[in-house]
Coordinates of C-alpha atoms in Angstrom, one line a residue:
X29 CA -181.4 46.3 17.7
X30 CA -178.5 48.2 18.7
X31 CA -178.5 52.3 19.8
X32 CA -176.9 52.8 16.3
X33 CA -179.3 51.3 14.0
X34 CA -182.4 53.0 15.8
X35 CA -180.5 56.5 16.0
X36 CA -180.4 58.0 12.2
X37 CA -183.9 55.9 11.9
X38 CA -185.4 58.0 15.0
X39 CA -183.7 61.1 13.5
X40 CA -184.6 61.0 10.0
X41 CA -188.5 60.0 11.4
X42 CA -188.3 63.9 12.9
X43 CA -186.3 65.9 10.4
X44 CA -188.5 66.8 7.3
X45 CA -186.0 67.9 4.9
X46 CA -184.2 63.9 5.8
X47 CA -187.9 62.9 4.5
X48 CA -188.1 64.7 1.7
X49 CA -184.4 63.8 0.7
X50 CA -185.6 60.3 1.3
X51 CA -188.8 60.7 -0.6
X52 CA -186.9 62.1 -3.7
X53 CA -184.5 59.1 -3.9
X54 CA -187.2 56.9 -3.7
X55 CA -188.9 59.2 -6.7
X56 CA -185.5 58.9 -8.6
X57 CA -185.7 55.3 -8.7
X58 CA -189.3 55.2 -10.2
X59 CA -187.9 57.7 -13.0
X60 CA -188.2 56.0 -16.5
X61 CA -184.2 57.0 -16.5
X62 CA -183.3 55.1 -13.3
X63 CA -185.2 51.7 -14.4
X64 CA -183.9 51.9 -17.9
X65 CA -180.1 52.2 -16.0
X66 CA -181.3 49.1 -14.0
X67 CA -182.6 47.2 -16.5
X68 CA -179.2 47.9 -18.6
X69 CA -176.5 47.5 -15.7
X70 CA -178.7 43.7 -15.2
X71 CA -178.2 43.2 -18.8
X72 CA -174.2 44.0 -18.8
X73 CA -174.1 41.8 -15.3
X74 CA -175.8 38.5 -17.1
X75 CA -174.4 38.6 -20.7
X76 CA -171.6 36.2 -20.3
X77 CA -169.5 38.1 -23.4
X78 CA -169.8 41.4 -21.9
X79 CA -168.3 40.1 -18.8
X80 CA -165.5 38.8 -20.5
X81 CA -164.9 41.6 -22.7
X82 CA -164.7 43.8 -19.3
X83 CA -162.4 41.7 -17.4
X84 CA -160.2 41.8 -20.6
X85 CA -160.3 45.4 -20.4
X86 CA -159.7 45.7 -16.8
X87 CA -156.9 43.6 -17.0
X88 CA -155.0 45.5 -19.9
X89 CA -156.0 49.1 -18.4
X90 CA -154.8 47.9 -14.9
X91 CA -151.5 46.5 -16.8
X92 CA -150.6 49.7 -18.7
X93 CA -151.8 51.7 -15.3
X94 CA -148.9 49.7 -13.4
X95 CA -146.7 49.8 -16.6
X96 CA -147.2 54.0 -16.6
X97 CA -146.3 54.2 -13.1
X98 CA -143.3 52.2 -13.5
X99 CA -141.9 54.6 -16.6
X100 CA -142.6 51.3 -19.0
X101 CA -145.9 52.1 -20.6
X102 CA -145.8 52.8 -24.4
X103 CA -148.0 53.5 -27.2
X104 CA -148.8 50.0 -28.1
X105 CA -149.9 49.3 -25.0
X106 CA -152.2 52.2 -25.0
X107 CA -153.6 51.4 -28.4
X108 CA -154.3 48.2 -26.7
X109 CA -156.3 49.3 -24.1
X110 CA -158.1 51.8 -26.7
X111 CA -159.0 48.6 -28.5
X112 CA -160.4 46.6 -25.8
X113 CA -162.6 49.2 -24.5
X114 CA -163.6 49.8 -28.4
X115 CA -164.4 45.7 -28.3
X116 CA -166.4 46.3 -25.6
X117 CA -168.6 49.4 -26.7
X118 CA -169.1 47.7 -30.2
X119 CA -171.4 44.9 -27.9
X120 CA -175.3 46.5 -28.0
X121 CA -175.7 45.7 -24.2
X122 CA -172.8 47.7 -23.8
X123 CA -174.1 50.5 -26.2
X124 CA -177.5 49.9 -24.2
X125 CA -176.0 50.4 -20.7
X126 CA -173.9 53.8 -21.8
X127 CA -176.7 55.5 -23.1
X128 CA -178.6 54.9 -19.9
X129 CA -176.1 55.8 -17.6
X130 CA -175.4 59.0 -19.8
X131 CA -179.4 60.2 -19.8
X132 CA -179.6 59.0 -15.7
X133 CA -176.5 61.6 -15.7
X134 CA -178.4 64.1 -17.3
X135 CA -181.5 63.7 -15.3
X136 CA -179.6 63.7 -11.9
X137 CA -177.8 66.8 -13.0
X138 CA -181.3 68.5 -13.8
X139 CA -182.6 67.7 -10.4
X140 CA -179.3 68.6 -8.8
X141 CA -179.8 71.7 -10.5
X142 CA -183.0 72.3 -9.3
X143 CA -182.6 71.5 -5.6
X144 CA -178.9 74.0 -5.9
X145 CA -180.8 77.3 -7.7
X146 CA -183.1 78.5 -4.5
X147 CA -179.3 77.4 -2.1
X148 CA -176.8 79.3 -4.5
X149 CA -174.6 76.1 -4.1
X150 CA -174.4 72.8 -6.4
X151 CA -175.9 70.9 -4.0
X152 CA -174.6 67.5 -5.8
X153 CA -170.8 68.9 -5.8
X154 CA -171.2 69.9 -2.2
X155 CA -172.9 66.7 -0.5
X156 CA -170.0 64.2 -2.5
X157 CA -167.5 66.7 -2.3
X158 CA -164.9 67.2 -0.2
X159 CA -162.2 70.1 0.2
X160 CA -162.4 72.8 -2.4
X161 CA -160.5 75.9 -2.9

């Protein structure tokens, strides 16, 4: 094992609040929100149409991106986009997989919450943040 592996290994082992942090993600993932995210995002991965449907919709959003940039895009090709990503919100595994995501959001920003109040700082904006005015 190399110095760099054992280092944040050895310094987390003596920092408490690195524990703690450690012992809430591994609390977040037990969190009937977190598996129900899992269990949708697994769904989404193996459902052959739903994969198909999102490279479609990649594709034409990546097209219209490039097309944008370039001074070409028009509406068409935005109502094209807006239909694909309607296509692929109509599938239920889709439907499934948003409304987990959306209450994991809501039960991260709770928590975030919660650790921020006592540091009068949004702990969650400040840790994946970067430069703010």
């Amino acid at each position: 094992m190399s110095i760099e592996t054992d280092a944040p290994e050895a310094a987390a082992a003596d920092d408490p609040v690195e524990e703690l942090a450690a012992e809430l993600g591994e609390a977040i993932a037990e969190t009937p929100e977190y598996r129900r995210f899992e269990e949708a995002k697994a769904a989404v991965r193996d459902d052959e149409e739903a994969q198909e449907r999102i490279s479609e919709f990649e594709q034409l959003r990546q097209e219209f991106a490039m097309a944008r940039q370039a001074g070409r895009a028009d509406q068409e090709a935005m109502e094209k986009v807006q239909a694909a990503q309607q296509e692929l919100h109509s599938l239920d595994v889709m439907r499934e997989y948003v409304a987990a995501q959306d209450d994991l959001q809501d039960r991260l920003e709770t928590l975030n919450e919660a650790v921020s109040a006592p540091l009068d700082v949004d702990f969650g904006g400040e840790a994946g943040g970067c430069c703010k005015d």
